[in-house]
Coordinates of C-alpha atoms in Angstrom, one line a residue:
M1 CA -12.8 -69.4 36.6
I2 CA -9.5 -68.0 35.3
N3 CA -6.6 -69.2 37.5
F4 CA -3.9 -66.6 38.5
A5 CA -0.5 -67.0 40.0
I6 CA 1.8 -64.2 41.4
V7 CA 5.6 -64.1 41.1
G8 CA 7.1 -61.7 43.6
A9 CA 5.7 -61.6 47.1
G10 CA 6.7 -58.1 48.1
F11 CA 4.6 -55.1 49.1
I12 CA 2.6 -54.8 45.9
A13 CA 1.7 -58.5 45.8
Q14 CA -1.0 -58.0 48.5
K15 CA -2.9 -55.6 46.2
H16 CA -2.9 -58.3 43.5
I17 CA -4.0 -61.0 46.0
D18 CA -6.9 -58.8 47.2
A19 CA -7.9 -58.0 43.7
I20 CA -7.9 -61.6 42.6
N21 CA -9.9 -62.7 45.6
N22 CA -12.5 -60.0 45.0
A23 CA -12.6 -60.2 41.3
E24 CA -15.5 -62.0 39.6
G25 CA -14.2 -65.0 37.6
A26 CA -10.7 -65.0 39.1
N27 CA -9.0 -67.6 41.3
L28 CA -5.6 -67.5 43.0
V29 CA -3.8 -70.8 42.8
A30 CA -0.1 -70.0 43.4
V31 CA 2.5 -67.5 44.7
C32 CA 6.2 -67.6 43.9
D33 CA 9.1 -65.8 45.5
T34 CA 12.8 -66.7 46.0
N35 CA 12.5 -65.7 49.7
E36 CA 10.9 -68.6 51.6
Q37 CA 10.1 -66.4 54.6
R38 CA 7.8 -64.2 52.5
L39 CA 5.9 -67.2 51.4
E40 CA 5.0 -68.4 54.9
E41 CA 1.9 -66.2 55.1
Y42 CA 0.5 -67.6 51.8
K43 CA 0.8 -71.3 52.5
E44 CA -2.7 -71.6 53.8
L45 CA -4.0 -69.5 50.9
C46 CA -2.6 -71.3 47.9
N47 CA 0.4 -73.3 46.6
V48 CA 3.8 -71.6 47.1
Y49 CA 7.0 -72.0 45.1
T50 CA 10.5 -70.6 45.3
D51 CA 11.3 -71.3 41.7
L52 CA 9.3 -69.8 38.8
N53 CA 10.1 -72.6 36.3
E54 CA 9.1 -75.2 38.9
M55 CA 5.8 -73.4 39.5
L56 CA 5.0 -73.2 35.8
E57 CA 5.9 -76.9 35.3
Q58 CA 4.0 -78.3 38.3
Q59 CA 1.0 -75.9 38.4
T60 CA -0.5 -76.8 35.0
D61 CA -3.8 -75.0 35.8
I62 CA -2.3 -71.5 35.7
D63 CA -3.9 -69.2 33.1
V64 CA -2.3 -65.9 34.0
V65 CA 0.8 -64.9 35.9
N66 CA 1.0 -61.5 37.6
I67 CA 4.6 -60.2 37.6
C68 CA 5.3 -58.2 40.9
V69 CA 9.1 -58.4 41.1
P70 CA 11.5 -55.4 40.9
S71 CA 11.1 -53.6 37.6
G72 CA 14.5 -54.5 36.2
L73 CA 13.5 -58.2 36.2
H74 CA 10.3 -57.8 34.3
F75 CA 11.6 -58.7 30.8
K76 CA 13.5 -61.8 32.0
L77 CA 10.4 -63.2 33.8
A78 CA 8.0 -62.3 31.0
E79 CA 10.2 -64.2 28.6
I80 CA 10.0 -67.4 30.8
I81 CA 6.2 -67.0 31.4
A82 CA 5.4 -66.3 27.7
A83 CA 7.4 -69.4 26.7
K84 CA 4.9 -71.5 28.7
G85 CA 1.9 -69.8 27.0
K86 CA 0.6 -68.1 30.1
H87 CA -1.0 -64.7 29.9
I88 CA 0.7 -61.8 31.8
V89 CA -0.4 -59.0 34.1
M90 CA 2.6 -56.8 34.5
E91 CA 3.1 -54.4 37.4
K92 CA 4.3 -50.9 36.4
P93 CA 6.6 -49.9 35.0
M94 CA 6.4 -52.3 32.1
A95 CA 10.2 -52.3 32.0
L96 CA 13.0 -49.8 32.7
T97 CA 13.8 -49.2 29.0
S98 CA 11.7 -48.9 25.9
S99 CA 13.9 -51.6 24.3
D100 CA 12.9 -54.2 27.0
S101 CA 9.3 -53.0 26.8
E102 CA 9.2 -53.5 23.0
K103 CA 10.7 -57.0 23.5
I104 CA 8.0 -57.9 26.0
I105 CA 5.3 -56.8 23.5
A106 CA 7.0 -58.8 20.8
I107 CA 7.3 -62.0 22.8
A108 CA 3.7 -61.7 24.0
E109 CA 2.5 -61.4 20.4
K110 CA 4.7 -64.3 19.2
A111 CA 3.4 -66.5 22.0
N112 CA -0.2 -65.4 21.3
I113 CA -0.8 -64.4 24.9
K114 CA -2.6 -61.5 26.5
L115 CA -0.5 -58.8 28.1
S116 CA -1.9 -56.2 30.4
V117 CA 0.1 -53.5 32.3
V118 CA -1.1 -52.3 35.7
H119 CA -2.1 -48.6 35.4
P120 CA -5.0 -48.7 37.9
N121 CA -5.5 -44.9 38.2
R122 CA -7.3 -45.0 34.9
F123 CA -10.3 -46.5 36.8
R124 CA -10.7 -44.0 39.6
P125 CA -14.1 -42.2 39.5
A126 CA -12.7 -38.7 38.8
I127 CA -10.4 -40.0 36.1
R128 CA -13.3 -42.0 34.5
A129 CA -15.4 -38.8 34.6
L130 CA -12.6 -36.8 33.1
Q131 CA -12.2 -39.3 30.3
D132 CA -15.9 -39.1 29.6
I133 CA -15.7 -35.3 29.3
K134 CA -12.6 -35.7 27.0
S135 CA -14.2 -38.4 24.8
K136 CA -17.3 -36.3 24.2
G137 CA -15.1 -33.5 22.9
L138 CA -16.3 -31.0 25.6
F139 CA -12.8 -29.5 26.0
G140 CA -12.8 -28.3 22.4
K141 CA -9.2 -27.8 21.1
L142 CA -6.7 -28.5 23.8
S143 CA -4.0 -26.0 24.6
H144 CA -1.9 -27.6 27.3
A145 CA -1.8 -29.9 30.3
N146 CA 0.1 -30.2 33.6
A147 CA 1.2 -33.4 35.4
T148 CA 2.4 -32.9 39.0
V149 CA 3.6 -35.4 41.6
R150 CA 4.8 -33.8 44.8
W151 CA 5.4 -36.7 47.2
N152 CA 7.6 -37.7 50.1
R153 CA 9.7 -40.8 50.1
G154 CA 12.3 -40.5 52.9
Q155 CA 15.6 -42.2 53.0
E156 CA 14.1 -45.0 55.1
Y157 CA 11.8 -45.9 52.2
Y158 CA 14.8 -46.4 49.9
D159 CA 16.8 -48.2 52.6
Q160 CA 14.0 -50.9 53.0
A161 CA 15.3 -52.8 50.0
A162 CA 18.7 -52.8 48.3
W163 CA 17.1 -52.5 44.8
R164 CA 15.1 -49.3 45.5
G165 CA 16.4 -46.2 43.9
T166 CA 18.8 -48.2 41.7
K167 CA 19.1 -47.7 37.9
E168 CA 19.3 -51.5 37.3
F169 CA 16.2 -52.6 39.2
D170 CA 14.0 -49.6 40.2
G171 CA 14.4 -46.2 38.5
G172 CA 13.8 -42.8 40.1
V173 CA 10.8 -40.6 40.8
L174 CA 9.6 -40.6 37.2
M175 CA 9.7 -44.4 36.7
N176 CA 8.6 -45.4 40.1
Q177 CA 6.3 -42.7 41.6
A178 CA 5.2 -40.5 38.7
I179 CA 4.6 -43.2 36.0
H180 CA 0.8 -43.6 36.8
N181 CA 0.3 -39.8 36.4
L182 CA 2.4 -39.8 33.2
D183 CA 0.2 -42.6 31.9
L184 CA -2.8 -40.5 32.4
F185 CA -1.0 -37.5 30.9
I186 CA -0.4 -39.4 27.6
W187 CA -3.8 -41.1 27.7
F188 CA -5.7 -37.8 27.8
M189 CA -3.4 -35.7 25.6
G190 CA -2.1 -38.2 23.0
P191 CA 1.3 -39.1 21.6
I192 CA 4.3 -36.9 22.6
K193 CA 6.5 -35.4 19.9
S194 CA 9.4 -33.9 22.0
V195 CA 10.6 -33.3 25.5
Q196 CA 13.0 -30.9 27.2
A197 CA 13.8 -31.6 30.8
M198 CA 16.0 -31.4 33.9
A199 CA 16.5 -33.9 36.7
A200 CA 18.6 -34.1 39.8
T201 CA 19.3 -36.2 42.9
R202 CA 19.0 -33.5 45.6
L203 CA 18.1 -35.0 48.9
R204 CA 18.0 -38.8 48.8
D205 CA 21.1 -41.1 48.8
I206 CA 20.1 -43.0 45.6
E207 CA 21.5 -43.6 42.1
T208 CA 18.4 -42.1 40.4
E209 CA 16.7 -38.8 40.3
D210 CA 14.5 -37.6 43.2
V211 CA 13.3 -34.5 41.4
A212 CA 12.5 -33.8 37.8
V213 CA 10.9 -31.0 35.7
G214 CA 10.3 -30.7 32.0
V215 CA 8.1 -29.5 29.2
V216 CA 6.7 -31.5 26.3
E217 CA 5.1 -30.9 22.9
F218 CA 2.4 -33.3 21.9
E219 CA 1.9 -34.4 18.3
S220 CA -1.3 -32.5 18.3
G221 CA 0.6 -29.2 18.9
A222 CA -0.6 -28.9 22.5
L223 CA 2.0 -28.3 25.2
G224 CA 2.6 -29.9 28.6
V225 CA 4.5 -29.4 31.9
I226 CA 5.7 -32.2 34.1
E227 CA 7.0 -31.9 37.7
A228 CA 7.8 -34.9 39.9
A229 CA 9.6 -35.1 43.2
T230 CA 10.0 -37.4 46.2
T231 CA 11.7 -34.6 48.2
I232 CA 8.5 -33.0 49.6
Y233 CA 8.6 -32.3 53.4
P234 CA 7.1 -33.8 55.5
K235 CA 4.6 -35.9 53.6
N236 CA 2.8 -36.2 50.3
L237 CA 1.5 -32.8 49.2
E238 CA -0.1 -33.3 45.8
E239 CA -0.7 -35.5 42.7
S240 CA -2.6 -33.7 40.1
L241 CA -3.6 -33.7 36.4
S242 CA -4.8 -30.4 34.8
I243 CA -6.1 -30.1 31.3
F244 CA -6.9 -26.9 29.6
G245 CA -8.9 -26.4 26.4
E246 CA -10.9 -23.7 24.6
A247 CA -14.1 -24.8 26.3
G248 CA -12.9 -26.4 29.6
T249 CA -10.5 -26.2 32.5
V250 CA -10.3 -29.2 34.7
K251 CA -7.9 -30.2 37.6
V252 CA -8.0 -33.5 39.3
G253 CA -6.0 -33.2 42.5
G254 CA -5.6 -34.0 46.1
P255 CA -2.7 -36.1 47.5
N256 CA -3.5 -38.9 45.0
A257 CA -5.3 -37.3 42.0
I258 CA -8.8 -38.3 43.2
Y259 CA -10.9 -35.2 43.5
F260 CA -12.1 -32.5 41.1
E261 CA -10.3 -29.3 42.4
T262 CA -11.5 -27.4 39.4
L263 CA -14.3 -28.4 37.0
N264 CA -15.3 -25.6 34.5
V265 CA -16.6 -27.0 31.2
S266 CA -19.0 -24.9 29.1
D267 CA -21.4 -27.7 28.3
I268 CA -21.7 -28.9 31.9
N269 CA -24.1 -26.7 33.9
E270 CA -23.7 -25.8 37.5
E271 CA -26.1 -28.4 38.8
E272 CA -24.4 -31.2 36.9
K273 CA -21.0 -30.0 37.9
N274 CA -21.8 -29.9 41.6
K275 CA -23.5 -33.3 41.5
L276 CA -20.5 -34.8 39.9
I277 CA -18.1 -33.3 42.3
E278 CA -20.1 -34.4 45.3
N279 CA -20.6 -38.0 44.0
I280 CA -16.8 -38.4 43.6
K281 CA -16.2 -36.9 47.1
E282 CA -18.5 -39.6 48.5
D283 CA -16.5 -42.5 46.9
P284 CA -13.2 -41.1 45.5
F285 CA -11.5 -44.5 44.9
G286 CA -14.4 -46.6 43.8
K287 CA -13.6 -50.2 42.9
P288 CA -9.8 -50.8 43.4
G289 CA -7.9 -50.3 40.2
H290 CA -6.1 -53.6 40.5
Q291 CA -9.5 -55.3 40.7
W292 CA -10.5 -53.6 37.5
I293 CA -7.3 -54.9 35.8
I294 CA -7.9 -58.4 37.0
E295 CA -11.5 -58.5 36.0
D296 CA -10.5 -57.0 32.6
M297 CA -7.9 -59.8 32.1
V298 CA -10.6 -62.4 32.9
R299 CA -12.8 -60.8 30.2
A300 CA -9.9 -60.7 27.7
V301 CA -9.1 -64.3 28.2
E302 CA -12.7 -65.5 28.1
T303 CA -13.6 -63.5 25.0
N304 CA -10.2 -63.7 23.3
T305 CA -10.0 -59.9 23.0
E306 CA -7.3 -57.3 24.0
P307 CA -7.0 -56.0 27.6
V308 CA -8.0 -52.4 28.2
V309 CA -4.5 -51.4 29.2
T310 CA -2.2 -53.1 26.6
G311 CA 1.5 -53.5 26.3
K312 CA 1.6 -50.5 23.9
D313 CA -0.1 -48.4 26.6
G314 CA 2.6 -49.6 29.1
L315 CA 5.4 -48.7 26.6
A316 CA 4.3 -45.0 26.1
P317 CA 5.2 -43.6 29.6
V318 CA 8.4 -45.7 29.7
K319 CA 9.4 -44.1 26.3
L320 CA 8.5 -40.6 27.7
I321 CA 10.6 -41.1 30.9
E322 CA 13.6 -42.5 28.9
S323 CA 13.5 -39.5 26.6
F324 CA 13.0 -37.2 29.6
L325 CA 16.2 -38.5 31.3
E326 CA 18.1 -38.4 28.0
S327 CA 17.2 -34.7 27.7
A328 CA 18.2 -34.0 31.3
E329 CA 21.5 -35.7 30.8
T330 CA 22.4 -34.0 27.4
G331 CA 20.7 -30.7 28.0
K332 CA 19.0 -31.0 24.6
K333 CA 15.5 -31.4 23.3
V334 CA 14.7 -35.0 22.5
F335 CA 12.3 -36.1 19.8
L336 CA 10.4 -39.3 20.6
Q337 CA 9.8 -40.5 17.0

Protein backbone atom coordinates (compact mmCIF):
# COMPACT_ATOMS: atom_id res chain seq x y z
CA MET A 1 0.00 0.00 0.00
CA ILE A 2 1.12 3.53 -0.78
CA ASN A 3 0.27 5.91 2.09
CA PHE A 4 -1.21 9.30 1.25
CA ALA A 5 -1.67 12.46 3.31
CA ILE A 6 -3.63 15.58 2.41
CA VAL A 7 -2.72 19.16 3.27
CA GLY A 8 -5.66 21.53 2.98
CA ALA A 9 -9.08 20.33 4.12
CA GLY A 10 -11.26 22.61 2.01
CA PHE A 11 -13.86 21.68 -0.60
CA ILE A 12 -11.56 19.84 -3.02
CA ALA A 13 -10.05 17.68 -0.26
CA GLN A 14 -13.14 15.45 -0.19
CA LYS A 15 -12.55 14.46 -3.82
CA HIS A 16 -9.03 13.43 -2.90
CA ILE A 17 -10.22 11.47 0.13
CA ASP A 18 -12.84 9.63 -1.92
CA ALA A 19 -10.25 8.92 -4.61
CA ILE A 20 -7.72 7.53 -2.13
CA ASN A 21 -10.33 5.41 -0.38
CA ASN A 22 -11.50 3.94 -3.72
CA ALA A 23 -8.13 3.59 -5.40
CA GLU A 24 -6.41 0.24 -5.50
CA GLY A 25 -3.15 0.27 -3.57
CA ALA A 26 -3.76 3.63 -1.84
CA ASN A 27 -4.26 4.32 1.87
CA LEU A 28 -5.11 7.61 3.61
CA VAL A 29 -3.10 8.09 6.81
CA ALA A 30 -3.32 11.82 7.60
CA VAL A 31 -5.02 15.15 6.90
CA CYS A 32 -3.51 18.55 7.75
CA ASP A 33 -5.17 21.97 7.93
CA THR A 34 -4.50 25.09 9.99
CA ASN A 35 -8.23 25.31 10.76
CA GLU A 36 -8.98 22.87 13.61
CA GLN A 37 -12.73 22.98 12.98
CA ARG A 38 -12.26 21.58 9.48
CA LEU A 39 -10.36 18.63 10.89
CA GLU A 40 -13.17 17.47 13.20
CA GLU A 41 -14.88 15.35 10.55
CA TYR A 42 -11.64 13.52 9.71
CA LYS A 43 -10.57 12.51 13.21
CA GLU A 44 -12.24 9.11 12.96
CA LEU A 45 -10.89 8.56 9.46
CA CYS A 46 -7.16 9.14 9.97
CA ASN A 47 -4.62 11.15 11.96
CA VAL A 48 -5.08 14.92 11.82
CA TYR A 49 -2.58 17.76 12.18
CA THR A 50 -2.66 21.56 12.21
CA ASP A 51 1.00 21.92 11.24
CA LEU A 52 2.53 20.50 8.05
CA ASN A 53 6.04 20.17 9.46
CA GLU A 54 4.68 18.34 12.50
CA MET A 55 2.77 15.93 10.28
CA LEU A 56 5.83 15.20 8.17
CA GLU A 57 8.00 14.70 11.24
CA GLN A 58 5.61 12.49 13.21
CA GLN A 59 3.87 10.58 10.42
CA THR A 60 6.92 8.77 9.07
CA ASP A 61 4.86 6.31 6.99
CA ILE A 62 3.67 8.96 4.51
CA ASP A 63 4.71 8.26 0.90
CA VAL A 64 2.72 10.93 -0.96
CA VAL A 65 1.26 14.29 0.04
CA ASN A 66 -1.69 15.76 -1.88
CA ILE A 67 -1.57 19.57 -1.88
CA CYS A 68 -5.11 20.99 -1.74
CA VAL A 69 -4.48 24.50 -0.36
CA PRO A 70 -5.15 27.82 -2.15
CA SER A 71 -3.10 28.01 -5.35
CA GLY A 72 -0.85 30.83 -4.18
CA LEU A 73 0.56 28.56 -1.45
CA HIS A 74 1.48 25.63 -3.71
CA PHE A 75 5.16 26.46 -4.18
CA LYS A 76 5.81 27.13 -0.50
CA LEU A 77 4.28 23.81 0.58
CA ALA A 78 5.85 21.82 -2.25
CA GLU A 79 9.25 23.04 -1.09
CA ILE A 80 8.62 21.78 2.45
CA ILE A 81 7.24 18.42 1.30
CA ALA A 82 10.00 17.78 -1.24
CA ALA A 83 12.63 18.48 1.42
CA LYS A 84 11.22 15.52 3.35
CA GLY A 85 11.45 13.27 0.28
CA LYS A 86 7.69 12.79 -0.10
CA HIS A 87 6.05 12.47 -3.51
CA ILE A 88 3.52 15.15 -4.47
CA VAL A 89 0.06 15.19 -6.03
CA MET A 90 -0.63 18.85 -6.78
CA GLU A 91 -4.13 20.24 -7.26
CA LYS A 92 -4.61 22.55 -10.22
CA PRO A 93 -3.29 25.02 -11.05
CA MET A 94 0.25 23.89 -10.41
CA ALA A 95 1.07 27.45 -9.33
CA LEU A 96 -0.11 30.96 -10.22
CA THR A 97 3.05 31.81 -12.19
CA SER A 98 5.25 29.91 -14.61
CA SER A 99 8.25 30.89 -12.48
CA ASP A 100 6.85 29.14 -9.39
CA SER A 101 5.76 26.18 -11.54
CA GLU A 102 9.28 25.79 -12.89
CA LYS A 103 10.68 26.02 -9.36
CA ILE A 104 8.35 23.22 -8.22
CA ILE A 105 9.52 21.03 -11.11
CA ALA A 106 13.16 21.79 -10.23
CA ILE A 107 12.82 20.98 -6.53
CA ALA A 108 10.98 17.75 -7.32
CA GLU A 109 13.76 16.69 -9.69
CA LYS A 110 16.44 17.64 -7.16
CA ALA A 111 14.67 15.68 -4.40
CA ASN A 112 14.13 12.73 -6.78
CA ILE A 113 10.41 12.60 -6.02
CA LYS A 114 7.36 12.00 -8.23
CA LEU A 115 5.24 15.05 -9.08
CA SER A 116 1.77 14.77 -10.57
CA VAL A 117 -0.63 17.63 -11.31
CA VAL A 118 -4.38 17.05 -11.05
CA HIS A 119 -5.92 17.44 -14.50
CA PRO A 120 -8.62 14.77 -14.14
CA ASN A 121 -10.65 15.67 -17.23
CA ARG A 122 -8.10 13.83 -19.36
CA PHE A 123 -9.61 10.59 -18.09
CA ARG A 124 -13.26 11.18 -18.96
CA PRO A 125 -14.59 8.65 -21.50
CA ALA A 126 -15.28 11.18 -24.28
CA ILE A 127 -11.85 12.77 -23.84
CA ARG A 128 -10.14 9.37 -23.86
CA ALA A 129 -12.03 8.47 -27.04
CA LEU A 130 -11.06 11.80 -28.59
CA GLN A 131 -7.41 11.22 -27.70
CA ASP A 132 -7.61 7.79 -29.33
CA ILE A 133 -8.93 9.38 -32.53
CA LYS A 134 -6.17 11.99 -32.43
CA SER A 135 -3.36 9.50 -31.65
CA LYS A 136 -4.38 7.36 -34.63
CA GLY A 137 -4.02 10.36 -36.91
CA LEU A 138 -7.66 10.23 -37.99
CA PHE A 139 -8.05 14.02 -38.04
CA GLY A 140 -5.35 14.39 -40.66
CA LYS A 141 -3.77 17.84 -40.69
CA LEU A 142 -5.28 20.03 -37.99
CA SER A 143 -6.61 23.46 -38.94
CA HIS A 144 -7.84 24.90 -35.64
CA ALA A 145 -9.45 24.27 -32.26
CA ASN A 146 -11.85 26.01 -29.90
CA ALA A 147 -11.85 25.91 -26.08
CA THR A 148 -14.96 27.33 -24.41
CA VAL A 149 -15.97 27.63 -20.75
CA ARG A 150 -19.26 29.48 -20.19
CA TRP A 151 -20.02 29.04 -16.51
CA ASN A 152 -21.73 30.82 -13.65
CA ARG A 153 -19.91 31.70 -10.45
CA GLY A 154 -22.00 34.24 -8.59
CA GLN A 155 -20.69 36.77 -6.11
CA GLU A 156 -21.66 34.45 -3.27
CA TYR A 157 -19.15 31.90 -4.59
CA TYR A 158 -16.31 34.40 -4.33
CA ASP A 159 -17.52 35.65 -0.95
CA GLN A 160 -17.29 32.16 0.60
CA ALA A 161 -13.56 32.58 1.23
CA ALA A 162 -11.39 35.70 1.33
CA TRP A 163 -8.76 34.18 -1.00
CA ARG A 164 -11.16 33.52 -3.87
CA GLY A 165 -10.80 35.82 -6.83
CA THR A 166 -7.54 37.28 -5.54
CA LYS A 167 -4.37 37.61 -7.61
CA GLU A 168 -2.15 36.37 -4.79
CA PHE A 169 -3.94 33.13 -3.91
CA ASP A 170 -6.54 32.20 -6.54
CA GLY A 171 -6.47 33.74 -10.00
CA GLY A 172 -9.46 34.41 -12.23
CA VAL A 173 -11.64 32.46 -14.62
CA LEU A 174 -8.67 31.29 -16.69
CA MET A 175 -6.57 29.96 -13.82
CA ASN A 176 -9.39 28.64 -11.68
CA GLN A 177 -12.27 27.50 -13.89
CA ALA A 178 -10.89 27.19 -17.45
CA ILE A 179 -7.53 25.61 -16.70
CA HIS A 180 -8.71 22.00 -17.15
CA ASN A 181 -10.14 22.87 -20.54
CA LEU A 182 -6.94 24.67 -21.48
CA ASP A 183 -4.93 21.63 -20.41
CA LEU A 184 -6.93 19.56 -22.90
CA PHE A 185 -6.58 22.29 -25.54
CA ILE A 186 -2.77 22.06 -25.34
CA TRP A 187 -2.73 18.27 -24.85
CA PHE A 188 -4.55 17.73 -28.13
CA MET A 189 -3.10 20.56 -30.21
CA GLY A 190 0.50 20.74 -29.00
CA PRO A 191 2.75 23.62 -27.85
CA ILE A 192 1.58 27.20 -28.32
CA LYS A 193 3.68 29.76 -30.19
CA SER A 194 1.78 32.99 -29.51
CA VAL A 195 -1.38 34.44 -27.98
CA GLN A 196 -3.35 37.65 -28.43
CA ALA A 197 -6.11 38.26 -25.91
CA MET A 198 -8.48 40.49 -23.99
CA ALA A 199 -9.75 40.06 -20.42
CA ALA A 200 -12.05 42.06 -18.15
CA THR A 201 -13.72 42.09 -14.75
CA ARG A 202 -17.28 42.82 -15.77
CA LEU A 203 -19.75 41.51 -13.20
CA ARG A 204 -18.00 40.10 -10.13
CA ASP A 205 -16.39 42.11 -7.33
CA ILE A 206 -12.98 40.42 -7.54
CA GLU A 207 -9.36 41.38 -8.32
CA THR A 208 -9.07 39.03 -11.27
CA GLU A 209 -10.82 38.62 -14.63
CA ASP A 210 -14.31 37.10 -14.85
CA VAL A 211 -14.35 37.01 -18.67
CA ALA A 212 -11.57 36.48 -21.21
CA VAL A 213 -11.30 35.87 -24.95
CA GLY A 214 -8.30 35.32 -27.18
CA VAL A 215 -6.69 33.63 -30.14
CA VAL A 216 -3.57 31.50 -30.26
CA GLU A 217 -1.17 30.15 -32.85
CA PHE A 218 0.22 26.69 -32.19
CA GLU A 219 3.78 25.77 -33.12
CA SER A 220 2.27 23.44 -35.73
CA GLY A 221 0.73 26.44 -37.50
CA ALA A 222 -2.81 25.53 -36.41
CA LEU A 223 -4.93 28.27 -34.82
CA GLY A 224 -7.11 28.31 -31.73
CA VAL A 225 -9.86 30.34 -30.06
CA ILE A 226 -10.36 30.58 -26.28
CA GLU A 227 -13.41 31.93 -24.45
CA ALA A 228 -13.83 31.71 -20.70
CA ALA A 229 -16.36 33.36 -18.38
CA THR A 230 -17.94 33.01 -14.96
CA THR A 231 -20.54 35.65 -15.83
CA ILE A 232 -23.10 33.38 -17.49
CA TYR A 233 -26.69 33.79 -16.23
CA PRO A 234 -28.23 31.97 -14.44
CA LYS A 235 -26.16 28.75 -14.39
CA ASN A 236 -23.40 26.90 -16.22
CA LEU A 237 -24.15 26.84 -19.94
CA GLU A 238 -21.26 25.05 -21.63
CA GLU A 239 -17.78 23.67 -21.45
CA SER A 240 -16.57 22.40 -24.78
CA LEU A 241 -13.54 21.45 -26.82
CA SER A 242 -13.80 21.45 -30.61
CA ILE A 243 -11.11 20.16 -32.95
CA PHE A 244 -11.11 20.62 -36.71
CA GLY A 245 -8.93 18.76 -39.20
CA GLU A 246 -8.89 17.84 -42.86
CA ALA A 247 -10.59 14.51 -42.13
CA GLY A 248 -12.50 15.18 -38.93
CA THR A 249 -14.70 17.59 -36.98
CA VAL A 250 -15.32 16.76 -33.32
CA LYS A 251 -16.93 18.72 -30.51
CA VAL A 252 -17.01 17.41 -26.95
CA GLY A 253 -19.54 19.51 -25.09
CA GLY A 254 -22.33 19.73 -22.56
CA PRO A 255 -22.06 21.68 -19.30
CA ASN A 256 -18.79 19.90 -18.44
CA ALA A 257 -17.28 18.67 -21.73
CA ILE A 258 -18.53 15.09 -21.35
CA TYR A 259 -20.58 14.29 -24.48
CA PHE A 260 -19.87 14.11 -28.19
CA GLU A 261 -22.05 16.87 -29.63
CA THR A 262 -20.42 16.41 -33.03
CA LEU A 263 -18.44 13.39 -34.22
CA ASN A 264 -17.63 13.37 -37.92
CA VAL A 265 -14.44 11.51 -38.79
CA SER A 266 -13.91 10.05 -42.26
CA ASP A 267 -12.48 6.75 -41.00
CA ILE A 268 -15.24 6.13 -38.43
CA ASN A 269 -18.38 4.69 -40.03
CA GLU A 270 -21.90 5.56 -38.95
CA GLU A 271 -22.36 2.39 -36.89
CA GLU A 272 -19.10 2.87 -34.97
CA LYS A 273 -19.87 6.54 -34.46
CA ASN A 274 -23.36 5.94 -33.03
CA LYS A 275 -22.11 3.15 -30.77
CA LEU A 276 -19.37 5.36 -29.37
CA ILE A 277 -21.78 8.25 -28.77
CA GLU A 278 -24.30 6.00 -27.00
CA ASN A 279 -21.69 4.26 -24.84
CA ILE A 280 -20.47 7.60 -23.55
CA LYS A 281 -24.01 8.83 -22.90
CA GLU A 282 -24.55 5.78 -20.68
CA ASP A 283 -21.48 6.55 -18.54
CA PRO A 284 -20.19 10.06 -19.33
CA PHE A 285 -17.93 10.44 -16.29
CA GLY A 286 -16.55 6.92 -15.93
CA LYS A 287 -14.09 6.32 -13.13
CA PRO A 288 -13.53 9.65 -11.29
CA GLY A 289 -10.55 11.55 -12.64
CA HIS A 290 -9.07 12.05 -9.19
CA GLN A 291 -9.09 8.28 -8.70
CA TRP A 292 -7.22 7.86 -11.99
CA ILE A 293 -4.61 10.34 -10.72
CA ILE A 294 -4.21 8.54 -7.38
CA GLU A 295 -3.95 5.10 -8.95
CA ASP A 296 -1.44 6.43 -11.44
CA MET A 297 0.70 7.85 -8.62
CA VAL A 298 0.59 4.45 -6.89
CA ARG A 299 1.83 2.88 -10.14
CA ALA A 300 4.54 5.53 -10.59
CA VAL A 301 5.88 5.03 -7.05
CA GLU A 302 5.77 1.23 -7.21
CA THR A 303 7.43 1.03 -10.64
CA ASN A 304 9.68 4.11 -10.28
CA THR A 305 8.31 5.67 -13.46
CA GLU A 306 6.87 9.07 -14.35
CA PRO A 307 3.23 9.92 -13.59
CA VAL A 308 0.92 10.29 -16.59
CA VAL A 309 0.31 13.99 -15.83
CA THR A 310 3.72 15.44 -15.03
CA GLY A 311 4.93 18.75 -13.70
CA LYS A 312 5.74 19.84 -17.24
CA ASP A 313 2.14 19.10 -18.19
CA GLY A 314 1.01 21.27 -15.28
CA LEU A 315 3.32 24.09 -16.36
CA ALA A 316 1.93 24.36 -19.92
CA PRO A 317 -1.54 25.83 -19.16
CA VAL A 318 -0.08 28.11 -16.48
CA LYS A 319 2.35 29.50 -19.05
CA LEU A 320 -0.49 29.97 -21.54
CA ILE A 321 -2.66 31.81 -18.98
CA GLU A 322 0.23 34.01 -17.87
CA SER A 323 0.90 34.98 -21.50
CA PHE A 324 -2.84 35.44 -22.12
CA LEU A 325 -3.11 37.96 -19.27
CA GLU A 326 0.08 39.73 -20.34
CA SER A 327 -1.40 40.17 -23.81
CA ALA A 328 -4.67 41.44 -22.35
CA GLU A 329 -2.81 43.98 -20.23
CA THR A 330 -0.44 45.24 -22.94
CA GLY A 331 -2.71 44.88 -25.96
CA LYS A 332 0.10 43.10 -27.78
CA LYS A 333 0.69 39.62 -29.15
CA VAL A 334 2.82 37.60 -26.71
CA PHE A 335 5.19 34.87 -27.82
CA LEU A 336 5.55 31.97 -25.40
CA GLN A 337 9.09 30.92 -26.36
